[in-house]
PDB file of C-alpha atoms in Angstrom:
ATOM      1  CA  MET A   1      88.236 112.868  85.890  1.00 93.00           C
ATOM      2  CA  ASN A   2      84.838 113.692  87.356  1.00 94.00           C
ATOM      3  CA  GLY A   3      84.943 110.430  89.314  1.00 90.00           C
ATOM      4  CA  GLU A   4      85.844 108.227  86.355  1.00 91.00           C
ATOM      5  CA  LEU A   5      89.161 106.608  85.502  1.00 90.00           C
ATOM      6  CA  VAL A   6      90.806 108.096  82.437  1.00 90.00           C
ATOM      7  CA  ALA A   7      94.146 107.619  80.744  1.00 87.00           C
ATOM      8  CA  SER A   8      95.567 111.056  81.459  1.00 86.00           C
ATOM      9  CA  CYS A   9      97.932 110.754  78.514  1.00 86.00           C
ATOM     10  CA  LEU A  10      94.900 110.673  76.219  1.00 90.00           C
ATOM     11  CA  ILE A  11      93.111 113.699  77.683  1.00 92.00           C
ATOM     12  CA  LEU A  12      93.713 117.095  76.140  1.00 94.00           C
ATOM     13  CA  ALA A  13      93.849 120.111  78.462  1.00 93.00           C
ATOM     14  CA  PRO A  14      90.623 121.617  77.046  1.00 95.00           C
ATOM     15  CA  GLN A  15      88.801 118.362  77.852  1.00 94.00           C
ATOM     16  CA  ALA A  16      89.818 118.718  81.496  1.00 94.00           C
ATOM     17  CA  ASN A  17      88.758 122.360  81.738  1.00 95.00           C
ATOM     18  CA  GLY A  18      86.302 122.637  84.623  1.00 96.00           C
ATOM     19  CA  ALA A  19      86.563 118.948  85.485  1.00 96.00           C
ATOM     20  CA  VAL A  20      87.278 117.555  88.931  1.00 95.00           C
ATOM     21  CA  ILE A  21      90.676 115.870  88.675  1.00 93.00           C
ATOM     22  CA  THR A  22      91.887 113.456  91.347  1.00 91.00           C
ATOM     23  CA  THR A  23      95.537 112.442  91.234  1.00 90.00           C
ATOM     24  CA  ILE A  24      97.523 110.301  93.640  1.00 89.00           C
ATOM     25  CA  GLU A  25      98.282 113.463  95.619  1.00 90.00           C
ATOM     26  CA  GLY A  26      94.557 113.796  96.317  1.00 88.00           C
ATOM     27  CA  VAL A  27      94.267 110.333  97.847  1.00 89.00           C
ATOM     28  CA  GLY A  28      94.503 110.153 101.621  1.00 83.00           C
ATOM     29  CA  ASP A  29      95.350 113.306 103.521  1.00 82.00           C
ATOM     30  CA  ASP A  30      98.325 115.139 104.990  1.00 81.00           C
ATOM     31  CA  LYS A  31      98.363 112.991 108.123  1.00 86.00           C
ATOM     32  CA  CYS A  32      97.810 109.471 106.803  1.00 89.00           C
ATOM     33  CA  LEU A  33      97.732 107.396 103.671  1.00 92.00           C
ATOM     34  CA  ASP A  34      94.582 105.955 102.165  1.00 92.00           C
ATOM     35  CA  PRO A  35      93.945 102.291 103.122  1.00 92.00           C
ATOM     36  CA  VAL A  36      94.621 101.242  99.509  1.00 91.00           C
ATOM     37  CA  GLN A  37      97.996 103.000  99.619  1.00 92.00           C
ATOM     38  CA  GLU A  38      98.749 101.260 102.925  1.00 92.00           C
ATOM     39  CA  ALA A  39      97.799  97.877 101.446  1.00 90.00           C
ATOM     40  CA  PHE A  40     100.135  98.385  98.476  1.00 88.00           C
ATOM     41  CA  ILE A  41     102.986  99.161 100.876  1.00 89.00           C
ATOM     42  CA  GLU A  42     102.194  96.247 103.217  1.00 90.00           C
ATOM     43  CA  THR A  43     102.151  93.707 100.374  1.00 86.00           C
ATOM     44  CA  GLY A  44     105.209  95.147  98.634  1.00 84.00           C
ATOM     45  CA  ALA A  45     103.180  96.052  95.540  1.00 82.00           C
ATOM     46  CA  VAL A  46     105.233  99.186  94.900  1.00 80.00           C
ATOM     47  CA  GLN A  47     108.354  99.079  92.792  1.00 74.00           C
ATOM     48  CA  CYS A  48     109.656 101.775  90.471  1.00 77.00           C
ATOM     49  CA  GLY A  49     106.762 104.171  91.074  1.00 77.00           C
ATOM     50  CA  PHE A  50     105.766 104.882  87.484  1.00 81.00           C
ATOM     51  CA  CYS A  51     102.607 102.748  87.434  1.00 84.00           C
ATOM     52  CA  THR A  52     101.838 102.703  91.165  1.00 87.00           C
ATOM     53  CA  PRO A  53      99.727 105.894  91.242  1.00 90.00           C
ATOM     54  CA  GLY A  54      97.512 104.636  88.415  1.00 90.00           C
ATOM     55  CA  MET A  55      97.238 101.205  90.007  1.00 89.00           C
ATOM     56  CA  ILE A  56      96.172 102.745  93.317  1.00 91.00           C
ATOM     57  CA  LEU A  57      93.577 104.983  91.663  1.00 93.00           C
ATOM     58  CA  ALA A  58      92.241 102.023  89.658  1.00 93.00           C
ATOM     59  CA  ALA A  59      92.111  99.848  92.790  1.00 92.00           C
ATOM     60  CA  LYS A  60      90.257 102.563  94.716  1.00 93.00           C
ATOM     61  CA  LYS A  61      87.688 102.907  91.916  1.00 94.00           C
ATOM     62  CA  LEU A  62      87.236  99.137  91.760  1.00 94.00           C
ATOM     63  CA  LEU A  63      86.719  98.910  95.529  1.00 94.00           C
ATOM     64  CA  GLU A  64      84.196 101.775  95.436  1.00 93.00           C
ATOM     65  CA  GLU A  65      82.150  99.738  92.965  1.00 94.00           C
ATOM     66  CA  ASN A  66      82.807  96.272  94.432  1.00 94.00           C
ATOM     67  CA  SER A  67      84.151  95.931  97.965  1.00 93.00           C
ATOM     68  CA  HIS A  68      85.015  92.224  97.549  1.00 94.00           C
ATOM     69  CA  PRO A  69      86.304  91.695  93.997  1.00 93.00           C
ATOM     70  CA  ASP A  70      87.602  88.314  92.914  1.00 92.00           C
ATOM     71  CA  GLU A  71      90.910  87.949  91.051  1.00 87.00           C
ATOM     72  CA  ASP A  72      89.297  88.230  87.599  1.00 92.00           C
ATOM     73  CA  GLU A  73      87.530  91.437  88.615  1.00 93.00           C
ATOM     74  CA  ILE A  74      90.804  92.833  89.947  1.00 89.00           C
ATOM     75  CA  LYS A  75      92.524  91.962  86.675  1.00 88.00           C
ATOM     76  CA  ARG A  76      89.822  93.797  84.735  1.00 90.00           C
ATOM     77  CA  GLY A  77      89.904  96.716  87.170  1.00 90.00           C
ATOM     78  CA  ILE A  78      93.611  97.381  86.718  1.00 86.00           C
ATOM     79  CA  SER A  79      93.816  96.329  83.076  1.00 86.00           C
ATOM     80  CA  GLY A  80      94.394  99.907  81.942  1.00 85.00           C
ATOM     81  CA  ASN A  81      97.743  99.954  83.751  1.00 83.00           C
ATOM     82  CA  LEU A  82     100.924  98.292  82.581  1.00 81.00           C
ATOM     83  CA  CYS A  83     103.578  97.225  85.090  1.00 78.00           C
ATOM     84  CA  ARG A  84     106.792  95.438  84.231  1.00 78.00           C
ATOM     85  CA  CYS A  85     108.217  95.437  87.768  1.00 75.00           C
ATOM     86  CA  THR A  86     105.752  93.560  89.979  1.00 67.00           C
ATOM     87  CA  GLY A  87     104.328  90.816  87.817  1.00 70.00           C
ATOM     88  CA  TYR A  88     100.992  91.916  89.349  1.00 74.00           C
ATOM     89  CA  GLN A  89     100.864  89.164  92.013  1.00 74.00           C
ATOM     90  CA  LYS A  90     101.578  91.500  94.913  1.00 76.00           C
ATOM     91  CA  ILE A  91      98.901  93.838  93.605  1.00 76.00           C
ATOM     92  CA  PHE A  92      96.388  90.967  93.629  1.00 75.00           C
ATOM     93  CA  ASP A  93      97.443  90.162  97.206  1.00 72.00           C
TER      94      ASP A  93
END
């Protein structure tokens, strides 16, 4: 929301009024996927699909702030997302 990561489940509609909201549908364009989306597909970091959009948005934000994060920085960057399918290793890849 307004360029910051938020837990959408904790945001009330009035708080989002007038805000710029970017969801997974706003990543990439109609013709091609965003490079982060492509990387998730190439490494097999997508499973059930429930957490993947949040993981991708968190990864994009992390890479905007740090183009070469180490594994600890990646862990911190996606720590707001819970995934029981991947075990996170493919996301780190």
